[in-house]
CSV table of C-alpha atoms and ligand atoms in Angstrom, one decimal:
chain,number,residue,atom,x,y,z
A,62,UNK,CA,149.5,32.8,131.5
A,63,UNK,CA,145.7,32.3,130.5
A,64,UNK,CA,144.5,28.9,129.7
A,65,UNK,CA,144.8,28.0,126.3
A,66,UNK,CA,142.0,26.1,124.1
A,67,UNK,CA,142.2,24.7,120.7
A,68,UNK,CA,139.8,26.6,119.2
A,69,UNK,CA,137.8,24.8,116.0
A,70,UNK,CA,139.3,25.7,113.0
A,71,UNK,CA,137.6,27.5,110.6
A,72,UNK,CA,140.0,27.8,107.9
A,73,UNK,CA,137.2,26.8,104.8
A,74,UNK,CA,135.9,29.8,102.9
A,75,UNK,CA,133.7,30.0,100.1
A,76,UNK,CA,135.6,32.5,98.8
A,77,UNK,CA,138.8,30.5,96.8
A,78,UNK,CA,141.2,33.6,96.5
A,79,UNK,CA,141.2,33.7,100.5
A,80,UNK,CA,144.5,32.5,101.8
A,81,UNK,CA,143.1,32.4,105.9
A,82,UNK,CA,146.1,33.1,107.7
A,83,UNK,CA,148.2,33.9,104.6
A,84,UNK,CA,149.2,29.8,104.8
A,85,UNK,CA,151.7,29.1,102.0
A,86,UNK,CA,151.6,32.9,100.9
A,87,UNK,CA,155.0,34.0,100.2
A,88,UNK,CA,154.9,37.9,100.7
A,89,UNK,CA,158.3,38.6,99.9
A,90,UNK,CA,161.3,37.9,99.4
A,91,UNK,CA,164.3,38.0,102.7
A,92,UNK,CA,168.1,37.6,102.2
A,93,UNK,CA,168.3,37.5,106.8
A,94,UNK,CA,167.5,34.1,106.8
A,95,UNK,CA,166.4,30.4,105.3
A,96,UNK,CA,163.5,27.8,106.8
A,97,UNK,CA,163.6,24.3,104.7
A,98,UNK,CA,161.0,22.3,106.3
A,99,UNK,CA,161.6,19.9,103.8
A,100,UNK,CA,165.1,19.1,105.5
A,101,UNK,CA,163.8,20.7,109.0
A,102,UNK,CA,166.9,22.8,108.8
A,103,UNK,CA,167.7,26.9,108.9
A,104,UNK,CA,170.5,29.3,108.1
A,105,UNK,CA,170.8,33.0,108.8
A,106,UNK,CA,172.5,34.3,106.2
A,107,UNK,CA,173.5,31.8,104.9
A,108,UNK,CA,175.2,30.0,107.7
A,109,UNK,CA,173.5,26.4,109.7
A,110,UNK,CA,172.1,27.7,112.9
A,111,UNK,CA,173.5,24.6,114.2
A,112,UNK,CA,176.5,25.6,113.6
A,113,UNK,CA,176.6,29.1,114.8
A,114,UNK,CA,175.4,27.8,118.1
A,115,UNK,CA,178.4,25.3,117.7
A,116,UNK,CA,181.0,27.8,117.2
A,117,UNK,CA,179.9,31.5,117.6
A,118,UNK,CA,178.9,34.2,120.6
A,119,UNK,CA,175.5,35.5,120.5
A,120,UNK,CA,176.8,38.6,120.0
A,121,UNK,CA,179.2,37.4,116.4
A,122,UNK,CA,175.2,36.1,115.4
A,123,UNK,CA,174.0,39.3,116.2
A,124,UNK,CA,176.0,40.9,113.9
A,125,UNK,CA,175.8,38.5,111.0
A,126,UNK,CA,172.6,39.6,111.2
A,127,UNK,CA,172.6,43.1,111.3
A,128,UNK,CA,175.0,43.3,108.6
A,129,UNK,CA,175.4,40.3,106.4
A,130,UNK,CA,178.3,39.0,107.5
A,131,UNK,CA,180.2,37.1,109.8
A,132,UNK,CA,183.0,40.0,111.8
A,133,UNK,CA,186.6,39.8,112.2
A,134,UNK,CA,187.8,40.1,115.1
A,135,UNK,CA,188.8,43.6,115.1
A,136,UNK,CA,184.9,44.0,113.4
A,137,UNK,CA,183.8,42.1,116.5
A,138,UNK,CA,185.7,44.3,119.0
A,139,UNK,CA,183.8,47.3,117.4
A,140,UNK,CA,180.8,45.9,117.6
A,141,UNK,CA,181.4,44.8,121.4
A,142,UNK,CA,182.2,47.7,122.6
A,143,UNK,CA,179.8,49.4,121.3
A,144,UNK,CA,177.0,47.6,122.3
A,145,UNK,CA,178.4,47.6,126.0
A,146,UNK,CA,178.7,51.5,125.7
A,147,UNK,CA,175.0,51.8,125.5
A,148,UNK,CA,174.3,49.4,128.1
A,149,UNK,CA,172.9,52.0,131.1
A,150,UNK,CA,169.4,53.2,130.7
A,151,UNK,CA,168.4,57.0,132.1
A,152,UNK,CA,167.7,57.3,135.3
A,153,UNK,CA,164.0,58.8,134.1
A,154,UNK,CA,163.5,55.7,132.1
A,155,UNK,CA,164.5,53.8,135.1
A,156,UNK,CA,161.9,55.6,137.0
A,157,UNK,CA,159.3,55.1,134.4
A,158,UNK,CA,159.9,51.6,134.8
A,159,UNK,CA,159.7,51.3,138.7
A,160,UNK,CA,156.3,53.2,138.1
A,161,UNK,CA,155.0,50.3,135.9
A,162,UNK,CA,151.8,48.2,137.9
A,163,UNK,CA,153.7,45.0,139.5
A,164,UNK,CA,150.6,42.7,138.3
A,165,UNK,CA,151.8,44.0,134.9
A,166,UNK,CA,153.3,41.2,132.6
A,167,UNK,CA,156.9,41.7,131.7
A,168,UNK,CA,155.5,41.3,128.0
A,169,UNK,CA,154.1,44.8,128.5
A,170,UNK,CA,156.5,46.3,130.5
A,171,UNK,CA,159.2,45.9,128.1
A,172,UNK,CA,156.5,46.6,125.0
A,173,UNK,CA,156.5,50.2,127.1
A,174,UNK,CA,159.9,50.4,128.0
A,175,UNK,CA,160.8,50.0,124.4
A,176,UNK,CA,158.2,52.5,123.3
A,177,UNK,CA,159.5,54.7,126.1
A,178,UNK,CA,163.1,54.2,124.4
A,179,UNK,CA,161.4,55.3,121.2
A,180,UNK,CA,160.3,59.1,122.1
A,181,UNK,CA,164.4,59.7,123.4
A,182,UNK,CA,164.8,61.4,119.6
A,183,UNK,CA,162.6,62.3,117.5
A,184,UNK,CA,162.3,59.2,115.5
A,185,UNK,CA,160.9,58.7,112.0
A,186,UNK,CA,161.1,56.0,109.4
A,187,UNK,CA,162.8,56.2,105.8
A,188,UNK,CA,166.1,57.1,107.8
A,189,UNK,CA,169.9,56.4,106.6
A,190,UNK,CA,170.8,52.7,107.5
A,191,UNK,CA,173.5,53.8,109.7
A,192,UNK,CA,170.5,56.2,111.8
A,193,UNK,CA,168.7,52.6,112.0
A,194,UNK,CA,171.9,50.5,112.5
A,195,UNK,CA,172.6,53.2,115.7
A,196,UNK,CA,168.9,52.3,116.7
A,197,UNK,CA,169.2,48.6,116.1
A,198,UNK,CA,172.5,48.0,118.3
A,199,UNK,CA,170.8,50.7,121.2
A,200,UNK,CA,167.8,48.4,121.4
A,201,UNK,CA,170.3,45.1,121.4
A,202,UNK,CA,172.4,46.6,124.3
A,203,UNK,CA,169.1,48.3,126.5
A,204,UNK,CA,166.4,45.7,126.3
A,205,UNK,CA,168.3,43.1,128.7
A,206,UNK,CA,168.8,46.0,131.0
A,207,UNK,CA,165.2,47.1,130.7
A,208,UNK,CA,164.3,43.9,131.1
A,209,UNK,CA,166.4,43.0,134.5
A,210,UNK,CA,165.6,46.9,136.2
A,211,UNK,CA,161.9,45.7,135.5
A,212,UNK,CA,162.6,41.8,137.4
A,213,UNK,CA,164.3,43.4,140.2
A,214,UNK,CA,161.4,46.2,141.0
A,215,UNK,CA,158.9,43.6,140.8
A,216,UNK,CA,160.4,41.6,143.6
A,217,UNK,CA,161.1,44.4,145.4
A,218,UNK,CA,164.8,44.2,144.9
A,219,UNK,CA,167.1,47.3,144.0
A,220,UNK,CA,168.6,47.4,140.4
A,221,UNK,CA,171.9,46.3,139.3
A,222,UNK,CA,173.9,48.6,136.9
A,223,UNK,CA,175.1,47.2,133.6
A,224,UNK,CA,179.1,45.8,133.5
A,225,UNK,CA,181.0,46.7,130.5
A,226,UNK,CA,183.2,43.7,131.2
A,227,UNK,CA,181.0,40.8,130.6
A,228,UNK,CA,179.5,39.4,127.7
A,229,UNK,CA,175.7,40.2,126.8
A,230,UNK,CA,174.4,36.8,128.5
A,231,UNK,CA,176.9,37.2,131.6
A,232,UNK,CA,175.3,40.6,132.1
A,233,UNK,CA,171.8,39.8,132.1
A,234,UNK,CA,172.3,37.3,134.4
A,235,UNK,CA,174.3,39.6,136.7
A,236,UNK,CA,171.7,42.3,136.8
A,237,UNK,CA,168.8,39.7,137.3
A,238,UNK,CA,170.6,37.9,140.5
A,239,UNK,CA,173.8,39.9,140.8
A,240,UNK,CA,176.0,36.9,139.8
A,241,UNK,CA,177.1,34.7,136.5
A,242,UNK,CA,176.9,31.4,136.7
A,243,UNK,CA,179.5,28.7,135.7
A,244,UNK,CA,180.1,28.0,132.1
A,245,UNK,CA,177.7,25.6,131.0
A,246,UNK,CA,174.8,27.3,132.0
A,247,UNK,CA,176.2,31.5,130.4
A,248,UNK,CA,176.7,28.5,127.3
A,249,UNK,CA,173.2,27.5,127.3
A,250,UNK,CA,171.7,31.0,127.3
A,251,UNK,CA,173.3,31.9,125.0
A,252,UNK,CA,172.9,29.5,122.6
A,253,UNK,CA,169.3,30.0,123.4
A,254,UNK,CA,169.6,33.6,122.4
A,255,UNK,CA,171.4,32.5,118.5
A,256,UNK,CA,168.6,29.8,118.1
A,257,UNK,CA,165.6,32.6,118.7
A,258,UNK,CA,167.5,35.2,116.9
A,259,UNK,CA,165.4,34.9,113.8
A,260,UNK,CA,162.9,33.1,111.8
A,261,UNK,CA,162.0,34.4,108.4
A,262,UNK,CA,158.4,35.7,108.3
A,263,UNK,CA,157.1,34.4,111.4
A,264,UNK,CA,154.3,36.7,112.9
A,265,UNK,CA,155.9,38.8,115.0
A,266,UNK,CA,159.0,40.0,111.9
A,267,UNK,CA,155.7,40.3,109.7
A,268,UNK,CA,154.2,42.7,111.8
A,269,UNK,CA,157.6,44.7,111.8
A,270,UNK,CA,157.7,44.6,108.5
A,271,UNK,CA,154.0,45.9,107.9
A,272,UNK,CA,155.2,48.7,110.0
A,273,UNK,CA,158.1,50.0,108.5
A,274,UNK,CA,156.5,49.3,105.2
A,275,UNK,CA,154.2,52.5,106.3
A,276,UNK,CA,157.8,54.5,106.6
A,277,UNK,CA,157.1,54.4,110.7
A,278,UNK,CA,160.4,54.2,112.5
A,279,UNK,CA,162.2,51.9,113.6
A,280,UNK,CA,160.8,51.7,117.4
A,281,UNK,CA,157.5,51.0,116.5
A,282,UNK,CA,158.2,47.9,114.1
A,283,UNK,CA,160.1,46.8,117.5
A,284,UNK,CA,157.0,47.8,119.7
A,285,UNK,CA,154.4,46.1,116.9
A,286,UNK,CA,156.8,42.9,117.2
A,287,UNK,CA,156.8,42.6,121.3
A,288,UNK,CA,153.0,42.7,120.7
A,289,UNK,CA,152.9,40.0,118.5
A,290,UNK,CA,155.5,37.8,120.1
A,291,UNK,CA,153.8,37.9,123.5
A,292,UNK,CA,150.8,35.8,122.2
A,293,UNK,CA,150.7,32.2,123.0
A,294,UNK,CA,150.6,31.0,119.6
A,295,UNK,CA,154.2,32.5,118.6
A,296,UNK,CA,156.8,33.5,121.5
A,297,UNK,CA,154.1,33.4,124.5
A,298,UNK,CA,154.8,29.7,124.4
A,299,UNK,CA,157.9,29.1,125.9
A,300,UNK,CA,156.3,30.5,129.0
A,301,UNK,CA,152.9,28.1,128.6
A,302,UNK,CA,155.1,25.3,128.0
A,303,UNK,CA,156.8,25.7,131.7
A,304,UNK,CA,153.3,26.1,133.0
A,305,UNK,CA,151.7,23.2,131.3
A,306,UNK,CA,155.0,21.1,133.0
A,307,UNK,CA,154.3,22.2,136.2
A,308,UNK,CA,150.8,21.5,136.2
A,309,UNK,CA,151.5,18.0,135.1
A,310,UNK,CA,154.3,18.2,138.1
A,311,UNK,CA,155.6,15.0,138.1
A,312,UNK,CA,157.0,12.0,135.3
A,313,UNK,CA,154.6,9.8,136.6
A,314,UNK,CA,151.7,11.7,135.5
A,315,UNK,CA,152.7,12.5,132.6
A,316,UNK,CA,151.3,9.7,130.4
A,317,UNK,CA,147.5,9.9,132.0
A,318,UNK,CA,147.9,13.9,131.1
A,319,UNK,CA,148.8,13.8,127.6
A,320,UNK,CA,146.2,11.4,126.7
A,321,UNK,CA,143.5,13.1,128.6
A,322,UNK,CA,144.6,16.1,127.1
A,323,UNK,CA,144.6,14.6,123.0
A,324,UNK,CA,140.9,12.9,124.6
A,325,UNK,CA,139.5,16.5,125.2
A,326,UNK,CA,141.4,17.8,121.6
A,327,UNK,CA,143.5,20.7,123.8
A,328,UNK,CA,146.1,22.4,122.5
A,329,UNK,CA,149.8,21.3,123.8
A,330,UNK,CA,152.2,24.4,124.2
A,331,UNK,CA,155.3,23.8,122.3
A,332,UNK,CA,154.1,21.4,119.8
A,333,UNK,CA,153.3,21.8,116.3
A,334,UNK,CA,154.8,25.1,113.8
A,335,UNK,CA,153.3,26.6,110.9
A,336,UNK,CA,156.2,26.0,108.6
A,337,UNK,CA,157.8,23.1,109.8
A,338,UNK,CA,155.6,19.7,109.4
A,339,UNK,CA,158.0,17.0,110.8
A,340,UNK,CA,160.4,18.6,113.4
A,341,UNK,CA,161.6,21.8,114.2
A,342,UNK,CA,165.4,23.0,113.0
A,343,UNK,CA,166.6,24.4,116.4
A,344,UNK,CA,165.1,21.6,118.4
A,345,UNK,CA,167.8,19.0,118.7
A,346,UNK,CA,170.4,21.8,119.8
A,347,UNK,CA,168.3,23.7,122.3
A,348,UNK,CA,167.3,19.8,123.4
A,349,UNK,CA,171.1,19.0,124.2
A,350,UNK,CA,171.2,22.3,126.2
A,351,UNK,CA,168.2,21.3,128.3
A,352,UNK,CA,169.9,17.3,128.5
A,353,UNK,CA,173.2,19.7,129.9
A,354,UNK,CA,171.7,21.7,132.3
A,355,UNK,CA,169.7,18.6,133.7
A,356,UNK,CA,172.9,17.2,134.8
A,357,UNK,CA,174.1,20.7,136.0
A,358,UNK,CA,171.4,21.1,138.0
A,359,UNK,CA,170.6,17.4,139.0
A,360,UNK,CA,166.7,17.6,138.9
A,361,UNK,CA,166.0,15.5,136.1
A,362,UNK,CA,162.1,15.4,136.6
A,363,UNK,CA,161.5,18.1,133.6
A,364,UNK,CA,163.4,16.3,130.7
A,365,UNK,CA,161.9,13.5,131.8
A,366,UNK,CA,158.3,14.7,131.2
A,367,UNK,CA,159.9,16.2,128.2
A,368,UNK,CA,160.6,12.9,126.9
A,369,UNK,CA,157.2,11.4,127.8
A,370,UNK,CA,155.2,13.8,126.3
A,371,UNK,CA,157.3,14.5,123.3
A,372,UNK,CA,157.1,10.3,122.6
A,373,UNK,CA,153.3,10.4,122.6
A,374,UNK,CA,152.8,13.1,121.0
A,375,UNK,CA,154.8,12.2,117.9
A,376,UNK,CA,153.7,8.5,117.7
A,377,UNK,CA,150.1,9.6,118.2
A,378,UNK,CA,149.6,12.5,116.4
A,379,UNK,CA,152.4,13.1,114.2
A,380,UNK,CA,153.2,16.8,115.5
A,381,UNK,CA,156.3,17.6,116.7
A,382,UNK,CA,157.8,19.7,119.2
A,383,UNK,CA,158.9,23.3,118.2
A,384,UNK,CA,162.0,25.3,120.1
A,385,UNK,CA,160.0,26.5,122.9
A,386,UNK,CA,159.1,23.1,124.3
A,387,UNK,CA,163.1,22.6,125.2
A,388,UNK,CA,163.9,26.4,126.0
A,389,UNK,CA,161.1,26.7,128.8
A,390,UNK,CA,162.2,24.4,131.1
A,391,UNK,CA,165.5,25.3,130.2
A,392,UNK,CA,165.2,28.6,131.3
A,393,UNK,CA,163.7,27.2,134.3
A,394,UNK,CA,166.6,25.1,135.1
A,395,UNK,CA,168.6,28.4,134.4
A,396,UNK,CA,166.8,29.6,137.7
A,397,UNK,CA,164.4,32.5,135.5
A,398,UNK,CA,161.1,33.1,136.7
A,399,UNK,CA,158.5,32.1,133.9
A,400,UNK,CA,156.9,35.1,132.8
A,401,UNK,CA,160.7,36.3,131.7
A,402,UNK,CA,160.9,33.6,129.1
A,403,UNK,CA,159.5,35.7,126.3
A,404,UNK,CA,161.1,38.6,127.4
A,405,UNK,CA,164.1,36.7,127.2
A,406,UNK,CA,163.0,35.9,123.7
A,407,UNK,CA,162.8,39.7,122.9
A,408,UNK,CA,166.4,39.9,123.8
A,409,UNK,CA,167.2,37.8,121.1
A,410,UNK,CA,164.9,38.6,118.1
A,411,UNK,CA,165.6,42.4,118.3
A,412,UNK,CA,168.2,41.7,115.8
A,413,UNK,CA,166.2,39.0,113.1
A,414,UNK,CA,163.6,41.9,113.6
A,415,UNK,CA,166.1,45.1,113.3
A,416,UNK,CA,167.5,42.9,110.3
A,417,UNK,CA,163.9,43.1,108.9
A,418,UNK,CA,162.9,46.4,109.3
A,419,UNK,CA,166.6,47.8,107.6
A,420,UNK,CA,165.5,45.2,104.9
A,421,UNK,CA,162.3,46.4,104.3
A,422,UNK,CA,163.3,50.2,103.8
A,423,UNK,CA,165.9,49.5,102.2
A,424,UNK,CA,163.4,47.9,99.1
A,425,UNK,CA,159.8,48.9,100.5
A,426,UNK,CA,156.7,48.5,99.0
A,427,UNK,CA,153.3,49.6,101.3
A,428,UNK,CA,152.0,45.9,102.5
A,429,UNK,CA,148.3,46.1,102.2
A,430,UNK,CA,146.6,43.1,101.3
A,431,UNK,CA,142.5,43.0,100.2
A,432,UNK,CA,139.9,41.6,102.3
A,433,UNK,CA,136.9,39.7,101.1
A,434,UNK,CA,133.4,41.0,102.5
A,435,UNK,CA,131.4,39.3,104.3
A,436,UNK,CA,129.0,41.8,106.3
A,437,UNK,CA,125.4,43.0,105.4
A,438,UNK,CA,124.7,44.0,102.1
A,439,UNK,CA,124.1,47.4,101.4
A,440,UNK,CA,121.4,49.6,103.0
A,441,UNK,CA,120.3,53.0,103.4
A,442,UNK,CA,120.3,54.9,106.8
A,443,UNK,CA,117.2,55.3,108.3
A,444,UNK,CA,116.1,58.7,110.2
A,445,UNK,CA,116.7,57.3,114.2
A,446,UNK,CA,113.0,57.6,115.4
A,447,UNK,CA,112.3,55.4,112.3
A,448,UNK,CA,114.4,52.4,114.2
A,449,UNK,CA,113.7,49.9,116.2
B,132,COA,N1,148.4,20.7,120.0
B,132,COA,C1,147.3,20.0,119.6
B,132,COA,N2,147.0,20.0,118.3
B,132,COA,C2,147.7,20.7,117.4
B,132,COA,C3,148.9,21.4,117.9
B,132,COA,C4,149.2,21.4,119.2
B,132,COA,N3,150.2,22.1,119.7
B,132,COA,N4,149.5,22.0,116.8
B,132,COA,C5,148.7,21.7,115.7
B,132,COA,N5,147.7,20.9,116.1
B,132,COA,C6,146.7,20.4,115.3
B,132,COA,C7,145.7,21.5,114.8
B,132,COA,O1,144.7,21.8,115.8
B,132,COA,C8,145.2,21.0,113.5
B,132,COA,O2,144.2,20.0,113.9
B,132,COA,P1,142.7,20.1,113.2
B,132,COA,O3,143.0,20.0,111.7
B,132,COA,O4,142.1,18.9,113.7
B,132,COA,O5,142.1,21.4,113.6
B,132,COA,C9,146.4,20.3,113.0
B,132,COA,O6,147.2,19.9,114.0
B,132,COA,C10,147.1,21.1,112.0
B,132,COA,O7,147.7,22.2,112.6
B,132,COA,P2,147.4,23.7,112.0
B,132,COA,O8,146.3,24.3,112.8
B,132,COA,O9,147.3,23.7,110.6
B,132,COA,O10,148.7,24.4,112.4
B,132,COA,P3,149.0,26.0,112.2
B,132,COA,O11,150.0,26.1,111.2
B,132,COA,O12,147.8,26.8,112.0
B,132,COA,O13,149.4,26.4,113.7
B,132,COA,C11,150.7,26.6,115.6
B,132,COA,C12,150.7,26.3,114.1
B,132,COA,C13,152.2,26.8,116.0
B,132,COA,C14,150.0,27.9,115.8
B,132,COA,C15,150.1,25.5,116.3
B,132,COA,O14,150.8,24.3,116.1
B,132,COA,C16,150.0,25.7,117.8
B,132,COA,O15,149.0,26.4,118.3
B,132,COA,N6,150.9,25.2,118.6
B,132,COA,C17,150.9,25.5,120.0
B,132,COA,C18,151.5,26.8,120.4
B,132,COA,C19,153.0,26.9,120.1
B,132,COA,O16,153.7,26.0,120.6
B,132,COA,N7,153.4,27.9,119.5
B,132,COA,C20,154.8,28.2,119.2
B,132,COA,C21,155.1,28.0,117.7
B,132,COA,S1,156.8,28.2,117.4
């Protein structure tokens, strides 16, 4: 991951109708889910997040939101063996991916994976819901199997096929390392996975929705959203986070770090959210998963710079840490290679996003805000040999 700098705000305009980074613009209206920063909680559809980490699969969140509701079990069943019908990927798409550069980041493999998904059918927007529903619960089932095919090329490893017998979390983890680990830690991803499911209008579901407010299919809201998630500002932070800890490497240097680092005004990954002002929703779930897997594990040396930082940071300068400060050294615990954290994150929030997009058709209206000018003023073209 590239270093990150705060750069200086600039957020003052002369012009009063600009809203610079649409802050406190509320473009539309969602039923998919809820942010109250005023109570730092969330609910997709309805429901605490809390508690559907508490007492749901990834894949029961899944399709609460995709359709609405929570399933039945016989609803459920459906929906599970759909999803692990559609698990394989061709053996051409396989190929493309084993083509992709290794130096490649596996933010823009699966972006072209995806987008390699995409051109299977001739794809358009303004579909039926059920075309898009069909689309939505393809991309759920493939992504962690793109995803893995990719990890094991890179290290030079052969591919492992898809089981139709194992959850969505067991699976991944069986074709990344060709096992599933005990219990607590298959519980821990996959809480992971109903915590980043979805988040309202956050950057990456925006851009979706821009796109399939143009009528574009249903791919390319997904491609626009890898895209946007990848940047270190939104999703790419998980992954800065676990770099950030390692750099500081040990507890004991953890205090000198942090205060250097508020001295030269940088930017700490994982801290701070646009919405939330005083703590983020999903944090004290995904925190107790980290707390879990530290005693799992036994190397305690990442929740305790977790602890340190996340103490100073709040007395000091009020700003809190957001759900990719717990989930990155999380998934490091979990045994993931960094640069698969926000990939991991795609896994999740191709349903808030599919939600979005099915949303968006289903009531659209072309989003296409105005821009102030600010360039020269007008001026006539000169011949060329009159220019200098
Ligand atoms: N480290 C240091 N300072 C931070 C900070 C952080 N992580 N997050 C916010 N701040 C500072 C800002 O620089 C700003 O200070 P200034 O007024 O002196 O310039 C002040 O707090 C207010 O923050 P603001 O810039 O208004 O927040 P925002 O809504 O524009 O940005 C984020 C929100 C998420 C982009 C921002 O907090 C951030 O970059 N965090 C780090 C990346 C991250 O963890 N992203 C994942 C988000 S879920």
């Amino acid at each position: 991951m590239a270093k990150i700098t705060k750069k200086k705000s600039n957020r003052g305009t002369a012009n009063p109708n600009i809203r610079k980074g649409l802050v406190g613009v509320i473009a539309d209206a969602t039923a998919v889910s809820k942010v109250m920063p005023e109570t730092n909680s969330l609910t997709y559809r309805g429901y605490a997040v809390q508690d559907l980490a508490a007492k749901c699969s990834f894949e029961e969140v899944a399709y609460l939101l995709l359709n609405g509701n929570l399933p039945n079990r016989k609803q459920l069943n459906t929906f599970k063996k759909k999803e692990r019908s559609l698990r394989r990927i061709t053996s051409a798409h396989t190929q493309v991916i084993a083509k992709f550069p290794k130096k490649a980041h596996p933010m823009d493999t699966i972006r072209t994976a995806v987008s390699y998904l995409g051109t299977s059918e001739v794809a358009w927007g303004n579909e039926a819901a059920e075309v898009d529903m069909e689309r939505a619960i393809n991309m759920l089932a493939k992504i962690p199997t793109m995803i893995a095919t990719d990890f094991r090329y890179r290290n030079s490893k052969k591919r492992i096929a898809p089981r139709s017998d194992l959850t969505l979390t067991e699976n991944f983890f069986h074709m990344c390392f060709g096992k599933v680990p005990p219990k607590a830690v298959v519980k821990a991803f996959d809480i992971s996975l109903i915590l980043y499911a979805e988040h309202s209008f956050n950057a990456s579901t925006f851009t979706g929705r821009v796109i399939a407010s143009t009528r574009s299919d249903i791919y390319s809201a997904i491609v626009g959203g890898i895209g946007a998630l990848k940047g270190p500002l939104h999703g790419g932070a998980n992954e800065a986070v676990m770099d950030m800890m390692k750099e500081i490497g040990t507890p004991e240097r953890a205090d000198t770090w942090i205060r250097g680092a508020m001295k030269d005004r940088k930017l700490i990954m994982g801290f701070g959210h646009r919405v939330y002002k005083q703590g983020d929703s999903r944090v004290p779930t995904m925190k107790s998963c980290l707390e879990d897997l530290t005693k799992w594990s036994g190397d305690t040396k990442w929740l305790d710079i977790y602890n340190i930082l996340t103490n100073i940071f709040i007395n000091e300068k009020g700003i809190y840490p957001n759900l990719d400060f717990p989930s990155g050294p999380a998934y490091y615990l979990m045994g993931f290679p960094v640069n698969l954290y926000t990939p991991i994150f795609v896994m999740s929030r191709i349903t808030g996003w599919s939600a979005h997009y099915m949303e968006q058709n289903a009531n659209n209206a072309l989003i296409r805000p105005l821009s102030a000018y600010s360039g020269k003023a007008q001026r006539k073209v000169s011949s060329i040999t009159e220019r200098k």
